[in-house]
């Protein structure tokens, strides 16, 4: 389709890339993949620069910037980018016949290398210690250059004198070095009191490597308060209370009625929707796994298939599972982050309102009710938001699963649908019963806290008349009722 002046061969040739014992990717397809990846990186670069400038208000942070470690790291990256650029430029000049796709691929890779060099200067100037965009780009470029690496290694092993093989090998080596250097973050540009999560590199953030030190400390010895890292700014009480109270004051000035749930959704839902996007993306890899397992089973049963296909299926299955787990954990991280921010803001609002209650208003609310609002009811926000993602993702997941089962098993899928329909009334009945028991538990807890408050208030009178045992009996009776409900819900 693209053969002629643009490409030296077809984009896809099954006899070369699939139906063979020694598969190779066509030059045209390699160039197309390199061009698309680098063009995407080049197009995203202005957006990345804008985001960096926005964080610091568009102003250059003054000296001093960096240190010896930063200089070594940035110099190593710049050198690896430069050599990758040089070898990319050389590739078209050592080919006997140059096509448009060769020149375009070389040009886009070279421009991407130049942009990476510029991004290092931007990060140094604005004290940015790592770049998720650079990390992803160099990893995917290293992977996309592997087909060319295979051709180069085969040529060198077969003593082929084509200089292209040496250039392709060296280009992949420096692309791999560039990718490995993204593992480290330039911590010399960061303040000494920054949290471990904020100081983590993009690779450490993606793999939760920044948490490893704390795990090792806890394994070697019991953790103490000094071992616990500081909280991220977005989950501190001060930051979240400030966001909620700012909106509350704004609504009062403009004469609008303050609605708590609307404010929570409007001000704190950004990370939630990001987590939901990751959950939906995870479904792609989750449902790829059974199809890959089927392909592996077919490969084992067919001795005529080449061995490399089995290796490809197994590697793809492993990568698919890794991606699914990573997306799932990062999705849960963002969803729980949103839930905790909403809970913190709600508790802060209740606490501030408690301090401002008049004497008449205090008569309407007991200390137990106020305590429940800050502990139990606020925690319901955490539980609801944390599990709401299941309600949003589960329907689509069920539909895709049923579609795949129908594709493989036919009409038998409707037996599973029948079970779901028959179980729906049971689930509804169970949910209503659980809700009733939870209400009873909260009522018992209110009574217990109210009685404890009365005991603490009149402790002198209680001790004077020796009423300890009757009050202990009353508290134990209420607590037994509460524990009974908790045990029933637990089972």
Coordinates of C-alpha atoms in Angstrom, one line a residue:
X1 CA 0.0 0.0 0.0
X2 CA 2.9 2.4 0.8
X3 CA 5.4 0.7 -1.5
X4 CA 7.1 2.8 -4.1
X5 CA 8.9 6.0 -3.4
X6 CA 7.7 6.1 0.1
X7 CA 8.8 2.7 1.4
X8 CA 11.1 0.0 0.2
X9 CA 8.7 -2.8 1.2
X10 CA 5.2 -3.5 2.3
X11 CA 4.0 -2.3 5.7
X12 CA 2.8 -5.8 6.5
X13 CA 4.0 -9.0 5.0
X14 CA 2.8 -12.1 6.7
X15 CA 5.3 -14.4 5.1
X16 CA 8.1 -12.2 6.6
X17 CA 6.6 -11.2 9.9
X18 CA 4.3 -14.0 11.0
X19 CA 4.3 -17.2 8.9
X20 CA 8.0 -17.9 9.3
X21 CA 10.5 -19.4 11.8
X22 CA 12.5 -16.2 11.9
X23 CA 10.2 -13.2 12.0
X24 CA 11.3 -9.7 11.1
X25 CA 9.4 -6.4 11.0
X26 CA 9.5 -4.7 7.6
X27 CA 11.5 -1.5 7.3
X28 CA 8.4 0.4 6.3
X29 CA 6.5 -0.7 9.5
X30 CA 9.5 0.1 11.7
X31 CA 9.8 3.6 10.2
X32 CA 6.0 4.1 10.6
X33 CA 6.1 3.1 14.3
X34 CA 9.2 5.3 15.0
X35 CA 7.6 8.3 13.2
X36 CA 4.3 8.0 15.0
X37 CA 5.9 7.7 18.4
X38 CA 8.3 10.6 18.0
X39 CA 5.6 12.8 16.4
X40 CA 3.4 12.2 19.5
X41 CA 6.3 13.1 21.8
X42 CA 7.1 16.2 19.8
X43 CA 3.4 17.3 19.8
X44 CA 3.1 16.8 23.6
X45 CA 6.3 18.8 24.3
X46 CA 4.6 22.2 24.3
X47 CA 1.9 21.0 26.7
X48 CA 4.6 19.6 29.0
X49 CA 6.5 22.9 29.0
X50 CA 3.3 24.8 29.7
X51 CA 2.5 22.5 32.7
X52 CA 6.1 23.1 34.1
X53 CA 5.7 26.9 33.7
X54 CA 2.3 26.8 35.3
X55 CA 3.6 25.1 38.5
X56 CA 6.0 27.9 39.1
X57 CA 3.9 30.8 37.8
X58 CA 6.0 31.2 34.7
X59 CA 9.0 32.6 36.6
X60 CA 12.5 31.3 36.6
X61 CA 13.6 30.0 40.0
X62 CA 16.9 31.7 41.0
X63 CA 20.2 30.0 41.6
X64 CA 21.6 27.9 43.1
X65 CA 20.2 25.0 41.1
X66 CA 21.4 21.4 41.3
X67 CA 24.6 19.9 42.6
X68 CA 27.2 17.4 41.6
X69 CA 24.7 14.5 41.3
X70 CA 22.5 16.7 39.2
X71 CA 25.4 17.7 36.9
X72 CA 26.5 14.1 36.5
X73 CA 22.9 12.8 35.8
X74 CA 22.0 15.6 33.3
X75 CA 25.4 15.4 31.5
X76 CA 25.0 11.6 31.1
X77 CA 21.5 12.0 29.7
X78 CA 22.6 14.8 27.3
X79 CA 25.5 12.7 26.0
X80 CA 23.2 9.6 25.5
X81 CA 20.6 11.8 23.7
X82 CA 23.3 13.3 21.5
X83 CA 24.8 9.9 20.4
X84 CA 21.3 8.6 19.7
X85 CA 20.7 11.7 17.6
X86 CA 24.0 11.2 15.7
X87 CA 23.4 7.6 14.9
X88 CA 19.8 8.3 13.8
X89 CA 21.1 10.9 11.4
X90 CA 23.7 8.5 10.0
X91 CA 21.2 5.8 9.2
X92 CA 19.8 7.3 5.9
X93 CA 23.3 8.2 4.7
X94 CA 24.7 4.6 4.9
X95 CA 21.7 3.0 3.0
X96 CA 22.2 2.1 -0.6
X97 CA 18.7 3.3 -1.5
X98 CA 17.0 5.9 0.7
X99 CA 13.2 6.2 0.7
X100 CA 11.0 8.9 2.1
X101 CA 10.0 6.8 5.1
X102 CA 13.7 6.4 6.0
X103 CA 14.4 10.1 6.0
X104 CA 11.2 11.0 7.9
X105 CA 11.9 8.4 10.6
X106 CA 15.4 9.6 11.0
X107 CA 14.3 13.3 11.1
X108 CA 11.6 12.7 13.7
X109 CA 13.9 10.6 16.0
X110 CA 16.6 13.3 15.7
X111 CA 14.1 16.1 16.5
X112 CA 12.9 14.1 19.5
X113 CA 16.4 13.7 20.8
X114 CA 16.9 17.5 20.5
X115 CA 13.7 18.1 22.3
X116 CA 14.8 15.7 25.1
X117 CA 18.0 17.7 25.4
X118 CA 16.0 20.9 25.7
X119 CA 13.7 19.3 28.2
X120 CA 16.6 18.6 30.5
X121 CA 17.5 22.3 30.5
X122 CA 13.9 23.3 31.2
X123 CA 13.8 20.8 34.2
X124 CA 17.1 22.2 35.5
X125 CA 16.0 25.8 35.2
X126 CA 12.6 25.3 36.8
X127 CA 13.8 22.7 39.4
X128 CA 11.9 19.8 38.1
X129 CA 13.5 16.5 39.2
X130 CA 11.9 14.0 36.8
X131 CA 9.7 13.8 33.7
X132 CA 7.0 11.2 33.1
X133 CA 6.9 12.2 29.5
X134 CA 10.6 11.6 28.9
X135 CA 10.5 8.3 30.9
X136 CA 7.6 6.9 28.8
X137 CA 9.1 8.1 25.5
X138 CA 12.5 6.6 25.9
X139 CA 11.2 3.4 27.2
X140 CA 8.8 3.0 24.2
X141 CA 11.5 4.1 21.8
X142 CA 13.9 1.5 23.2
X143 CA 11.2 -1.2 22.7
X144 CA 10.3 0.0 19.2
X145 CA 14.0 -0.1 18.2
X146 CA 14.2 -3.8 19.2
X147 CA 13.2 -5.2 15.7
X148 CA 16.1 -3.2 14.2
X149 CA 18.4 -4.5 16.9
X150 CA 17.5 -8.1 16.0
X151 CA 18.3 -7.5 12.4
X152 CA 21.6 -5.8 13.4
X153 CA 22.6 -8.7 15.7
X154 CA 21.8 -11.3 13.1
X155 CA 23.9 -9.4 10.5
X156 CA 26.8 -9.1 12.9
X157 CA 26.6 -12.8 13.8
X158 CA 26.6 -13.8 10.1
X159 CA 29.6 -11.5 9.5
X160 CA 27.7 -9.1 7.3
X161 CA 29.8 -6.1 6.3
X162 CA 26.8 -3.7 6.1
X163 CA 27.7 -0.7 8.3
X164 CA 24.0 -0.2 9.0
X165 CA 24.1 -3.1 11.5
X166 CA 26.7 -1.4 13.7
X167 CA 24.9 1.9 13.6
X168 CA 21.5 0.3 14.5
X169 CA 23.2 -1.6 17.4
X170 CA 24.8 1.6 18.8
X171 CA 21.6 3.6 18.4
X172 CA 19.7 1.0 20.4
X173 CA 22.4 0.9 23.1
X174 CA 22.2 4.7 23.6
X175 CA 18.4 4.6 23.6
X176 CA 18.5 1.9 26.3
X177 CA 21.0 4.0 28.3
X178 CA 18.7 7.0 28.0
X179 CA 15.8 4.9 29.2
X180 CA 17.8 3.5 32.2
X181 CA 18.9 7.0 33.2
X182 CA 15.2 8.0 33.6
X183 CA 15.1 5.7 36.6
X184 CA 17.1 8.2 38.6
X185 CA 15.7 11.6 39.7
X186 CA 17.7 14.8 40.0
X187 CA 17.1 15.2 43.8
X188 CA 19.8 17.9 44.0
X189 CA 17.3 20.5 42.8
X190 CA 14.8 19.6 45.5
X191 CA 14.5 21.1 49.0
X192 CA 15.7 18.8 51.9
X193 CA 12.4 18.6 53.6
X194 CA 10.4 17.2 50.6
X195 CA 8.4 14.0 51.0
X196 CA 9.8 10.7 49.6
X197 CA 6.8 10.5 47.2
X198 CA 7.4 13.9 45.8
X199 CA 11.1 13.2 45.3
X200 CA 10.5 10.0 43.5
X201 CA 11.4 9.6 39.8
X202 CA 8.7 8.7 37.3
X203 CA 9.8 5.1 37.3
X204 CA 9.7 5.0 41.1
X205 CA 6.3 6.5 41.1
X206 CA 4.9 4.1 38.6
X207 CA 6.3 1.1 40.5
X208 CA 5.7 2.5 44.0
X209 CA 9.5 2.2 44.5
X210 CA 9.5 5.3 46.7
X211 CA 7.7 3.2 49.4
X212 CA 10.4 0.4 49.5
X213 CA 12.6 2.1 52.1
X214 CA 9.7 2.3 54.6
X215 CA 8.9 -1.4 54.0
X216 CA 12.5 -2.4 54.7
X217 CA 12.6 -0.3 57.8
X218 CA 9.4 -1.9 59.1
X219 CA 10.8 -5.4 58.3
X220 CA 14.1 -4.7 60.2
X221 CA 12.5 -3.0 63.2
X222 CA 9.1 -1.8 64.4
X223 CA 8.3 1.6 62.9
X224 CA 8.2 4.7 65.1
X225 CA 6.8 8.1 64.4
X226 CA 10.1 9.4 63.1
X227 CA 10.2 6.7 60.4
X228 CA 6.8 7.8 58.9
X229 CA 7.3 10.3 56.0
X230 CA 5.5 13.5 55.9
X231 CA 2.1 13.7 54.1
X232 CA 1.7 14.9 50.6
X233 CA 0.4 18.6 50.6
X234 CA -2.8 17.5 48.9
X235 CA -3.9 15.2 51.8
X236 CA -3.1 17.6 54.7
X237 CA -5.9 19.0 56.8
X238 CA -4.9 22.6 56.2
X239 CA -4.9 22.3 52.4
X240 CA -8.3 20.6 52.1
X241 CA -10.0 22.6 54.8
X242 CA -8.8 25.8 53.0
X243 CA -10.3 24.6 49.7
X244 CA -13.7 23.9 51.3
X245 CA -13.9 27.0 53.4
X246 CA -12.9 29.2 50.4
X247 CA -15.9 27.9 48.5
X248 CA -18.1 28.3 51.5
X249 CA -17.1 31.9 51.9
X250 CA -17.6 32.5 48.2
X251 CA -21.1 31.1 48.3
X252 CA -22.1 33.3 51.2
X253 CA -20.8 36.4 49.6
X254 CA -22.7 35.7 46.4
X255 CA -25.9 34.7 48.3
X256 CA -25.9 31.1 47.2
X257 CA -26.9 28.2 49.3
X258 CA -23.9 26.0 50.3
X259 CA -24.4 22.4 49.3
X260 CA -21.8 20.1 50.8
X261 CA -21.9 17.2 48.3
X262 CA -21.8 19.6 45.2
X263 CA -18.8 21.4 46.7
X264 CA -17.0 18.1 47.4
X265 CA -17.6 16.8 43.9
X266 CA -16.6 20.1 42.3
X267 CA -13.5 20.7 44.3
X268 CA -12.1 17.3 45.0
X269 CA -13.2 15.0 42.1
X270 CA -10.2 15.6 39.7
X271 CA -8.2 12.7 41.0
X272 CA -11.3 10.5 41.2
X273 CA -12.0 10.8 37.5
X274 CA -8.3 10.2 36.7
X275 CA -8.6 7.0 38.8
X276 CA -11.8 6.0 37.0
X277 CA -10.0 6.5 33.6
X278 CA -7.2 4.1 34.8
X279 CA -9.9 1.5 35.9
X280 CA -11.5 1.6 32.5
X281 CA -8.1 1.3 30.8
X282 CA -7.3 -1.7 33.0
X283 CA -10.3 -3.6 31.5
X284 CA -8.5 -3.7 28.1
X285 CA -5.6 -5.8 29.7
X286 CA -7.9 -7.8 32.0
X287 CA -9.9 -9.1 29.1
X288 CA -6.8 -9.7 26.9
X289 CA -5.6 -12.3 29.4
X290 CA -8.2 -15.0 28.7
X291 CA -7.7 -14.6 24.9
X292 CA -4.0 -14.9 25.3
X293 CA -4.4 -18.0 27.5
X294 CA -6.6 -19.5 24.7
X295 CA -3.8 -18.7 22.2
X296 CA -1.3 -20.4 24.4
X297 CA -3.5 -23.5 24.7
X298 CA -3.8 -23.6 20.9
X299 CA -0.1 -23.2 20.5
X300 CA 0.6 -26.1 22.9
X301 CA -1.8 -28.4 21.0
X302 CA -0.4 -27.5 17.5
X303 CA 3.1 -28.7 17.0
X304 CA 3.4 -27.0 13.6
X305 CA 3.5 -23.5 15.1
X306 CA 6.9 -22.0 15.4
X307 CA 8.4 -21.8 18.9
X308 CA 8.8 -18.0 18.9
X309 CA 5.0 -17.6 18.9
X310 CA 4.7 -19.4 22.2
X311 CA 7.4 -17.1 23.7
X312 CA 5.5 -14.1 22.3
X313 CA 2.2 -15.2 23.8
X314 CA 3.8 -15.8 27.2
X315 CA 5.7 -12.5 27.3
X316 CA 2.5 -10.6 26.2
X317 CA 0.5 -12.4 28.9
X318 CA 3.1 -11.3 31.5
X319 CA 3.1 -7.7 30.3
X320 CA -0.7 -7.6 30.1
X321 CA -0.9 -8.7 33.8
X322 CA 1.7 -6.2 34.9
X323 CA -0.1 -3.4 33.1
X324 CA -3.5 -4.5 34.6
X325 CA -2.1 -4.6 38.1
X326 CA -0.3 -1.2 37.8
X327 CA -3.4 0.5 36.4
X328 CA -5.5 -1.1 39.1
X329 CA -3.2 0.1 42.0
X330 CA -2.8 3.6 40.6
X331 CA -6.5 3.8 40.1
X332 CA -7.1 2.8 43.7
X333 CA -4.5 5.3 44.8
X334 CA -6.3 8.2 43.1
X335 CA -9.8 7.1 44.2
X336 CA -8.8 6.7 47.8
X337 CA -6.9 10.0 47.7
X338 CA -10.1 11.7 46.6
X339 CA -12.1 9.9 49.3
X340 CA -9.7 10.9 52.0
X341 CA -9.6 14.5 50.9
X342 CA -13.4 14.7 51.0
X343 CA -13.4 13.1 54.5
X344 CA -10.8 15.5 55.8
X345 CA -12.7 18.5 54.4
X346 CA -16.0 17.3 55.9
X347 CA -14.5 16.7 59.4
X348 CA -12.9 20.1 59.3
X349 CA -16.2 21.7 58.4
X350 CA -18.1 19.9 61.2
X351 CA -15.3 20.7 63.7
X352 CA -15.4 24.4 62.8
X353 CA -19.2 24.5 63.0
X354 CA -19.0 22.8 66.5
X355 CA -16.8 25.6 67.8
X356 CA -19.2 28.3 66.5
X357 CA -22.4 26.8 67.9
X358 CA -24.5 29.0 70.1
X359 CA -25.7 27.8 73.5
X360 CA -29.2 27.3 72.1
X361 CA -27.9 25.3 69.2
X362 CA -25.7 23.2 71.6
X363 CA -28.9 22.0 73.3
X364 CA -30.1 20.4 70.1
X365 CA -27.0 18.2 69.6
X366 CA -25.3 15.9 72.1
X367 CA -21.6 15.4 72.2
X368 CA -22.2 11.8 71.0
X369 CA -24.0 13.0 67.9
X370 CA -21.3 15.5 67.0
X371 CA -18.6 12.9 67.6
X372 CA -20.5 10.5 65.3
X373 CA -20.7 13.1 62.6
X374 CA -16.9 13.6 62.7
X375 CA -16.0 9.9 63.0
X376 CA -18.7 7.5 61.7
X377 CA -20.6 9.7 59.2
X378 CA -17.5 11.3 57.7
X379 CA -16.0 7.8 57.3
X380 CA -19.1 6.9 55.3
X381 CA -17.9 9.4 52.7
X382 CA -14.6 7.5 52.6
X383 CA -16.3 4.2 52.2
X384 CA -18.8 5.4 49.6
X385 CA -16.4 7.1 47.4
X386 CA -13.8 4.3 47.7
X387 CA -16.4 1.7 46.5
X388 CA -18.4 3.8 44.1
X389 CA -15.9 3.0 41.3
X390 CA -17.1 -0.6 41.4
X391 CA -20.7 0.6 40.7
X392 CA -19.4 2.5 37.7
X393 CA -17.0 0.0 36.3
X394 CA -18.8 -3.3 37.1
X395 CA -21.7 -2.9 34.5
X396 CA -19.3 -2.4 31.6
X397 CA -17.1 -5.3 33.0
X398 CA -20.1 -7.6 33.2
X399 CA -21.2 -6.7 29.6
X400 CA -17.8 -7.3 28.1
X401 CA -17.4 -10.6 30.0
X402 CA -20.9 -11.8 28.9
X403 CA -20.0 -10.8 25.3
X404 CA -16.8 -12.7 25.4
X405 CA -18.5 -15.8 26.9
X406 CA -21.2 -15.6 24.3
X407 CA -18.5 -15.4 21.6
X408 CA -16.7 -18.5 22.9
X409 CA -19.6 -20.6 24.3
X410 CA -22.7 -19.3 22.5
X411 CA -26.2 -19.5 24.1
X412 CA -24.8 -21.0 27.3
X413 CA -24.0 -17.5 28.4
X414 CA -27.7 -16.8 29.2
X415 CA -27.5 -19.3 32.1
X416 CA -25.1 -17.0 33.8
X417 CA -27.4 -14.0 33.0
X418 CA -30.3 -16.0 34.6
X419 CA -28.3 -16.5 37.8
X420 CA -27.6 -12.8 38.0
X421 CA -31.2 -11.9 37.5
X422 CA -32.4 -14.4 40.1
X423 CA -29.8 -13.2 42.6
X424 CA -30.8 -9.5 42.2
X425 CA -33.8 -9.7 44.7
X426 CA -31.6 -11.5 47.2
X427 CA -29.0 -8.9 47.0
X428 CA -31.5 -6.1 47.3
X429 CA -33.1 -7.8 50.4
X430 CA -29.6 -8.3 52.0
X431 CA -28.6 -4.7 51.3
X432 CA -31.7 -3.4 53.0
X433 CA -31.2 -5.6 56.0
X434 CA -27.6 -4.5 56.3
X435 CA -28.7 -0.9 56.1
X436 CA -31.2 -1.4 58.9
X437 CA -28.5 -3.1 61.1
X438 CA -26.1 -0.2 60.4
X439 CA -28.8 2.3 61.6
X440 CA -29.3 0.2 64.7
X441 CA -25.5 0.2 65.3
X442 CA -25.3 4.0 65.0
X443 CA -28.2 4.5 67.4
X444 CA -26.5 2.2 69.9
X445 CA -23.3 4.1 69.5
X446 CA -25.0 7.4 70.0
X447 CA -26.5 6.1 73.3
X448 CA -23.2 4.8 74.5
X449 CA -21.3 8.0 73.7
X450 CA -24.1 10.1 75.3
X451 CA -24.0 8.0 78.4
X452 CA -20.2 8.2 78.6
X453 CA -20.3 12.0 78.2
X454 CA -22.8 12.1 81.2
X455 CA -20.5 9.9 83.3
X456 CA -17.5 12.1 82.6
X457 CA -19.4 15.3 83.3
X458 CA -20.8 14.1 86.6
X459 CA -17.9 11.9 87.7
X460 CA -17.7 13.4 91.1
X461 CA -21.4 12.8 91.9
X462 CA -21.1 9.2 90.5
X463 CA -18.1 8.5 92.8
X464 CA -19.8 10.1 95.8
X465 CA -22.9 7.9 95.5
X466 CA -21.0 4.8 94.4
X467 CA -22.9 4.4 91.1
X468 CA -20.0 2.9 89.2
X469 CA -21.5 -0.6 88.9
X470 CA -25.0 0.5 87.6
X471 CA -23.5 2.8 85.0
X472 CA -21.0 0.1 84.0
X473 CA -23.8 -2.3 83.6
X474 CA -25.7 0.2 81.4
X475 CA -22.7 0.9 79.2
X476 CA -22.0 -2.9 78.9
X477 CA -25.6 -3.6 77.9
X478 CA -25.4 -0.9 75.1
X479 CA -22.0 -2.1 74.0
X480 CA -23.1 -5.7 73.9
X481 CA -25.9 -4.7 71.5
X482 CA -23.5 -2.8 69.4
X483 CA -21.0 -5.7 69.3
X484 CA -23.8 -8.2 68.4
X485 CA -24.7 -6.1 65.4
X486 CA -21.1 -5.8 64.3
X487 CA -20.6 -9.5 64.6
X488 CA -23.7 -10.2 62.6
X489 CA -22.6 -7.8 59.8
X490 CA -19.1 -9.4 59.9
X491 CA -20.5 -12.9 59.3

